[in-house]
Amino acid sequence: PKKQELISKLKSGKNFLRNQQPDKAFTEFKIALELAQNIKDPIEEKKAARGLGASLQRQGKYRDAVKYHSMVLSISEREGEDSGSTEAFGAIADCYTELGDLEKAGQYYDKYIARLEKD
Amino acid sequence: PKKQELISKLKSGKNFLRNQQPDKAFTEFKIALELAQNIKDPIEEKKAARGLGASLQRQGKYRDAVKYHSMVLSISEREGEDSGSTEAFGAIADCYTELGDLEKAGQYYDKYIARLEKD
Amino acid sequence: LETVPTIKKLRAYAERIRVAELEKCLGKMGDDISKKTRKAVDDLSRGIVNRMLHGPMQHLRCDGSDDRTLSETLENMHALNRMFSLET
Amino acid sequence: LETVPTIKKLRAYAERIRVAELEKCLGKMGDDISKKTRKAVDDLSRGIVNRMLHGPMQHLRCDGSDDRTLSETLENMHALNRMFSLET
């Protein structure tokens, strides 16, 4: 049941993102993140963190977005399962590019590029 | 039953192509082409013609390959259904490139490129 | 570092294509697909895009440690800007 | 016309990626997929590759009718040769 609610929050978050309502998407993903942490589902936890990062990016809140995209990376490290990491490196780099920190952006793009040929 | 045989010939042709046995692939696709013509299935007919073209290309028989790839185009025209046409234009151009006729290759690549953004 | 914004734009360009084609595909497949199928299709779209981007992306980074010169990297950037209309 | 062989090589490069990723995807999906699903997945792989190739391919053809100059087309070709290692 909780898993069901989690899935539906992730889905509605995605729909709000698609419909250019990132503030509403943020709320959905926030609930999803808590649910995923509660039932200890790291894969869905990453999806929620990623959604939060994307929602903030769309609102121009790049510093906060970096925090959530970085959360994806730390969950990957904690779990030894790296799905979503390529995308997280790329998204963090995108944020630093927007913030004008091209040095840091380049570092993250390098990690992103190094993973492009892997699965 | 005939349709079943046709599907299985197309499949074995593909497998021979994958396993670098284009001569055996040719034989399978040839039978598939006849079956497709018999039961008047233009979609599978195109797949067989395309397979024949690919088999000949792998054997370096570029002139004959052009004939079969062109057959895909004429079936498309006859049926008013253009699946496989983008690939056929590209394959014909590839053959002319191998034959050293870059002028003609360019003309076919132009048709190929014009279709790349369509479905 | 001048090439960093191009990396961002090229990523966004490819992502737009990926998402559009993925949604078209899911639309055709209908709602009755399994989670496994959904994931396989998503992985397929990412796999193709990432492997297609790998070469160009690598050649937009010039770290001085190999024989790719700065001017070559900038030429790559200009060509990519032209070919994918990334400046507009 | 000098760019014609590059078009062929770039097509082959992309096709190798497409087929490899498609087979990986079909392997994950198992044998019990419908013809409709099979076709949707094949279309997805072609759709992404074709749309990714469209820009570069267009910029390898220089027909003199627009403002793309021959030298720009050749620069595009050199950049693509480098970025996708097409000369080897």
Coordinates of C-alpha atoms in Angstrom, one line a residue, chain B residues 17-115:
Chain B
L17 CA 23.6 -12.6 -41.6
R18 CA 24.5 -12.2 -37.9
N19 CA 26.8 -15.2 -38.0
Q20 CA 28.6 -13.9 -41.1
Q21 CA 27.2 -16.4 -43.5
P22 CA 25.7 -14.1 -46.1
D23 CA 25.5 -16.8 -48.8
K24 CA 23.3 -19.0 -46.6
A25 CA 21.3 -15.9 -45.6
F26 CA 20.7 -15.2 -49.3
T27 CA 19.1 -18.6 -49.8
E28 CA 16.7 -18.1 -46.9
F29 CA 15.7 -14.6 -47.9
K30 CA 15.1 -15.8 -51.5
I31 CA 12.6 -18.4 -50.4
A32 CA 11.0 -15.8 -48.0
L33 CA 10.6 -13.4 -50.9
E34 CA 8.8 -16.0 -53.0
L35 CA 6.5 -16.9 -50.1
A36 CA 5.7 -13.3 -49.4
Q37 CA 4.9 -12.7 -53.0
N38 CA 2.7 -15.8 -53.1
I39 CA 0.6 -14.7 -50.1
K40 CA 0.8 -11.1 -51.1
D41 CA 2.2 -9.7 -47.9
P42 CA 4.0 -6.5 -49.0
I43 CA 5.5 -5.8 -45.5
E44 CA 7.2 -9.2 -45.3
E45 CA 8.1 -8.9 -49.0
K46 CA 10.1 -5.8 -48.2
K47 CA 11.8 -7.4 -45.3
A48 CA 12.9 -10.3 -47.6
A49 CA 14.1 -7.9 -50.3
R50 CA 16.0 -5.9 -47.7
G51 CA 17.6 -9.1 -46.4
L52 CA 18.6 -10.1 -49.9
G53 CA 20.2 -6.7 -50.5
A54 CA 22.1 -6.9 -47.2
S55 CA 23.3 -10.5 -48.0
L56 CA 24.7 -9.4 -51.3
Q57 CA 26.3 -6.3 -49.8
R58 CA 28.2 -8.5 -47.3
Q59 CA 29.5 -10.5 -50.2
G60 CA 30.7 -7.4 -52.0
K61 CA 28.1 -7.8 -54.7
Y62 CA 27.0 -4.2 -54.7
R63 CA 25.3 -3.9 -58.1
D64 CA 23.0 -6.8 -57.3
A65 CA 22.4 -5.5 -53.8
V66 CA 21.2 -2.2 -55.3
K67 CA 18.5 -4.1 -57.3
Y68 CA 17.0 -5.7 -54.1
H69 CA 17.2 -2.5 -52.1
S70 CA 15.4 -0.7 -55.0
M71 CA 12.8 -3.4 -54.9
V72 CA 11.9 -2.2 -51.4
L73 CA 11.3 1.3 -52.8
S74 CA 9.2 0.0 -55.6
I75 CA 7.1 -2.1 -53.2
S76 CA 6.6 1.0 -51.1
E77 CA 5.5 3.0 -54.1
R78 CA 3.1 0.2 -55.3
E79 CA 1.5 -0.1 -51.8
G80 CA 1.6 3.5 -50.8
E81 CA 3.3 2.4 -47.5
D82 CA 6.8 3.6 -47.0
S83 CA 8.2 1.6 -44.1
G84 CA 11.8 0.6 -44.8
S85 CA 12.3 3.3 -47.4
T86 CA 14.7 5.5 -45.3
E87 CA 16.9 2.4 -44.7
A88 CA 16.7 1.5 -48.4
F89 CA 17.8 4.9 -49.6
G90 CA 20.7 4.7 -47.2
A91 CA 21.7 1.2 -48.2
I92 CA 21.6 2.0 -51.9
A93 CA 23.8 5.1 -51.3
D94 CA 26.2 2.8 -49.3
C95 CA 26.5 0.5 -52.3
Y96 CA 27.2 3.3 -54.7
T97 CA 29.8 4.6 -52.3
E98 CA 31.5 1.2 -52.4
L99 CA 31.3 1.2 -56.2
G100 CA 33.0 4.6 -56.3
D101 CA 30.0 6.4 -57.8
L102 CA 30.0 9.2 -55.2
E103 CA 27.7 11.3 -57.4
K104 CA 24.9 8.8 -57.3
A105 CA 25.7 7.9 -53.7
G106 CA 25.2 11.6 -52.8
Q107 CA 21.8 11.7 -54.5
Y108 CA 20.6 8.7 -52.6
Y109 CA 22.0 10.0 -49.3
D110 CA 20.1 13.3 -49.9
K111 CA 16.9 11.3 -50.1
Y112 CA 17.9 9.3 -47.0
I113 CA 18.8 12.5 -45.0
A114 CA 15.5 14.2 -46.0
R115 CA 13.7 11.3 -44.3

